Coordinates of C-alpha atoms in Angstrom, one line a residue:
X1 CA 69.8 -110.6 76.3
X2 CA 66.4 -109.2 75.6
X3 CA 65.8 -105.2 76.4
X4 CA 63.5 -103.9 78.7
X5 CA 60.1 -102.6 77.2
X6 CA 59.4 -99.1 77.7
X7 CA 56.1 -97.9 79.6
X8 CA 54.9 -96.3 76.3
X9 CA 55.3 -99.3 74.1
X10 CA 53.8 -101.5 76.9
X11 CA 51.1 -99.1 76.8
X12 CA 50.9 -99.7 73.5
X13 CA 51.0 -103.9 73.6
X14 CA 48.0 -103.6 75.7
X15 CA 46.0 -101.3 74.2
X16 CA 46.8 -103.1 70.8
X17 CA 45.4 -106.5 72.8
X18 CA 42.7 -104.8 74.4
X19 CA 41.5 -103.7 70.7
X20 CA 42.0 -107.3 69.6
X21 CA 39.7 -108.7 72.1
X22 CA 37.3 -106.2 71.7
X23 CA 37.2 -106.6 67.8
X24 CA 36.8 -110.4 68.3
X25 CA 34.1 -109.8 71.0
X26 CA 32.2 -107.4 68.6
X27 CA 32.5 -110.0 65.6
X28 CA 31.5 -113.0 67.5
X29 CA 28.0 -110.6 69.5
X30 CA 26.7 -109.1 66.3
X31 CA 27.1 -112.6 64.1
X32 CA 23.2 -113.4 65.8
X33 CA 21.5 -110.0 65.2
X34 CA 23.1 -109.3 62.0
X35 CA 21.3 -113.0 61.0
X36 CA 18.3 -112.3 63.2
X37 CA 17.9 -108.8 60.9
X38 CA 17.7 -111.0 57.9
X39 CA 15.0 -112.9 59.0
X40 CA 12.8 -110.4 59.9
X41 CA 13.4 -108.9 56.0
X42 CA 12.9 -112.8 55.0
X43 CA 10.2 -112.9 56.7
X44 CA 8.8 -110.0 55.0
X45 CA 9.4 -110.9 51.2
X46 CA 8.2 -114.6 51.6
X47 CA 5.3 -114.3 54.2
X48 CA 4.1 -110.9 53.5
X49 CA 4.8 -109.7 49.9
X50 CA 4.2 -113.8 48.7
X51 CA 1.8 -115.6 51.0
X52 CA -0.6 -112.4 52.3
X53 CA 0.1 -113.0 56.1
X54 CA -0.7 -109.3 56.8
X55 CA -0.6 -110.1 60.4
X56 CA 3.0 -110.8 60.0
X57 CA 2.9 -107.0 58.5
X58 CA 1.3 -105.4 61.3
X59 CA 4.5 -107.1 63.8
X60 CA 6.8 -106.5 61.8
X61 CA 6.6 -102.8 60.6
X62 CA 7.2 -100.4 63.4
X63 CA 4.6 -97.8 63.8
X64 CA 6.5 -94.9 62.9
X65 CA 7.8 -96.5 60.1
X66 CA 9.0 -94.4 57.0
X67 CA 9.7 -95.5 53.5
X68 CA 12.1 -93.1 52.3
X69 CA 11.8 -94.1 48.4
X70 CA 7.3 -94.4 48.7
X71 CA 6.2 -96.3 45.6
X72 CA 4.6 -93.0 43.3
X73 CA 1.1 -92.2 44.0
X74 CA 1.5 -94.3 48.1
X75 CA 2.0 -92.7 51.1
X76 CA 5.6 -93.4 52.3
X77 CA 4.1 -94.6 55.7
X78 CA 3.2 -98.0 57.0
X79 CA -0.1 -97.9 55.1
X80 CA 1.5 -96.5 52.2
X81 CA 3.6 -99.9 52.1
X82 CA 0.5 -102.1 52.9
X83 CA -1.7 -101.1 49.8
X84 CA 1.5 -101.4 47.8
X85 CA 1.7 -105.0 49.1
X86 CA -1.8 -105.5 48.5
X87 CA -1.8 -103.7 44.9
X88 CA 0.8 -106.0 43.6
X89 CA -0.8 -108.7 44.8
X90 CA -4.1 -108.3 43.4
X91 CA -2.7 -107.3 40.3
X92 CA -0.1 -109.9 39.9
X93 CA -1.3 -113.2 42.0
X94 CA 1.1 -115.3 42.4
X95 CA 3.6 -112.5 43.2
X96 CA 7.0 -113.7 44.8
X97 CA 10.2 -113.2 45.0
X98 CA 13.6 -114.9 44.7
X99 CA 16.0 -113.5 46.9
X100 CA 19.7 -113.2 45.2
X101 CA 21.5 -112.3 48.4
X102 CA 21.0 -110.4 51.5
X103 CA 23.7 -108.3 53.1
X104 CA 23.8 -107.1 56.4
X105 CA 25.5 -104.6 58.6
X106 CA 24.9 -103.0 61.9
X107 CA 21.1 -102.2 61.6
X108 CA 20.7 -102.4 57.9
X109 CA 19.8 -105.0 55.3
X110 CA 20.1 -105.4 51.7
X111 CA 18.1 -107.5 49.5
X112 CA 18.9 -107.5 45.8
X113 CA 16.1 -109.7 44.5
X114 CA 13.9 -110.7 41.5
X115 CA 9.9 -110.6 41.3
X116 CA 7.6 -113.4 39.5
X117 CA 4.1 -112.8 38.7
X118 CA 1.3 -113.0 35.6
X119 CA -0.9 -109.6 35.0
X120 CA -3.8 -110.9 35.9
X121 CA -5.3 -107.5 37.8
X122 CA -5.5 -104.1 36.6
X123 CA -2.0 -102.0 37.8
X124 CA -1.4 -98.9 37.0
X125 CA -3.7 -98.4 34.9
X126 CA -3.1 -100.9 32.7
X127 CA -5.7 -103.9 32.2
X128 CA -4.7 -107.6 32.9
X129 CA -2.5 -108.8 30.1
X130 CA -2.3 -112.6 31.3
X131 CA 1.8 -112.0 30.6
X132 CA 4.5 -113.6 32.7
X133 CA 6.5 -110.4 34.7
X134 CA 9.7 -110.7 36.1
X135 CA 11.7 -107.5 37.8
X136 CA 14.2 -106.7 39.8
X137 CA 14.8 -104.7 43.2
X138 CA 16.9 -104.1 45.8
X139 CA 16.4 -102.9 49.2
X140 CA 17.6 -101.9 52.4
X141 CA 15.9 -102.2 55.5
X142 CA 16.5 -100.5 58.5
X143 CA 15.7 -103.3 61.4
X144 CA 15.5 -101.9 64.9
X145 CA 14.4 -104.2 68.0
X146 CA 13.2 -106.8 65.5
X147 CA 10.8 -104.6 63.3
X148 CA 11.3 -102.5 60.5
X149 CA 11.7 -98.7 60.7
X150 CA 12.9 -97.3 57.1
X151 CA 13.1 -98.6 53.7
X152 CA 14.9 -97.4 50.9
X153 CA 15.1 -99.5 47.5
X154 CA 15.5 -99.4 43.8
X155 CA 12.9 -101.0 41.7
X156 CA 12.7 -101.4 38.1
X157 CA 9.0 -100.6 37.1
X158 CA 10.2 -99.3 34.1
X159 CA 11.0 -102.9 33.1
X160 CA 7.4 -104.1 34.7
X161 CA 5.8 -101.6 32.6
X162 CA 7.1 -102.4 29.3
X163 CA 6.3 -106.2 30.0
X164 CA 2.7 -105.1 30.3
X165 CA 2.1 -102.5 27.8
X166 CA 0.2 -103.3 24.8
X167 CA 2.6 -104.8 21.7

């Protein structure tokens, strides 16, 4: 003969369900903005940084935009990122990346990825070489109401650099 259930552990049974359908609500609602976030960082690297579409840039960058790690001697504003956009691309045409993977939780997304380009523009301060670059970076984007707000990344110009200094 079963027991009866007490009123705290019944309690307890449907608070514990409650949570369950909550949790499972919460995983199946943020599955589309989670991907949607990604898209607008995709959208970024392969339309932006590769192809030039600088009207993409002006939709997708929020106005009060901040990059928290500004590329030395750029503001770390929207501007800021534009003319590093555009320095990179004069200097190395061409320039694209190949995204590794992209991670993304709540507001945030990471790109680990790895940049393809020939000197063929001056960059800082160095004259065209004509060599093949590769480097790698990773980023996180903060995405709010489907543009970008803050940026923070890790990029290894240290390795760009020694690919274009003389030999």
């Amino acid at each position: 003969m079963s027991q009866p259930i007490s009123s705290t552990c019944r309690g307890f049974l449907i608070a514990l369900a409650l949570a369950g359908s909550v949790t499972q609500a919460f995983a199946q609602n943020t599955g589309a903005p989670l991907e949607a976030n990604k898209a607008v960082v995709r959208t970024v690297i392969e339309e932006v940084q590769r192809d030039g579409n600088f009207a993409n840039f002006e939709k997708l960058f929020a106005a009060s935009y901040v990059d928290r790690t500004a590329f030395p001697g750029f503001a770390n504003d929207r501007e800021g990122t534009r003319n590093v956009y555009l320095t990179l691309r004069k200097a190395f045409p061409g320039f694209r990346a190949v995204i590794h993977r992209q991670v993304a939780e709540g507001d945030l997304v990471t790109s680990h990825k790895t940049y393809h380009g020939k000197h063929l523009g001056e960059f800082n301060g160095v004259a065209p070489t004509g060599r093949d670059i590769t480097f790698e970076a990773i980023d996180i984007m903060r995405v709010r109401d489907g543009q970008i707000t803050d940026h923070w990344g890790v990029t290894d110009i240290g390795s760009l650099m020694r690919q274009i200094s003389a030999r």
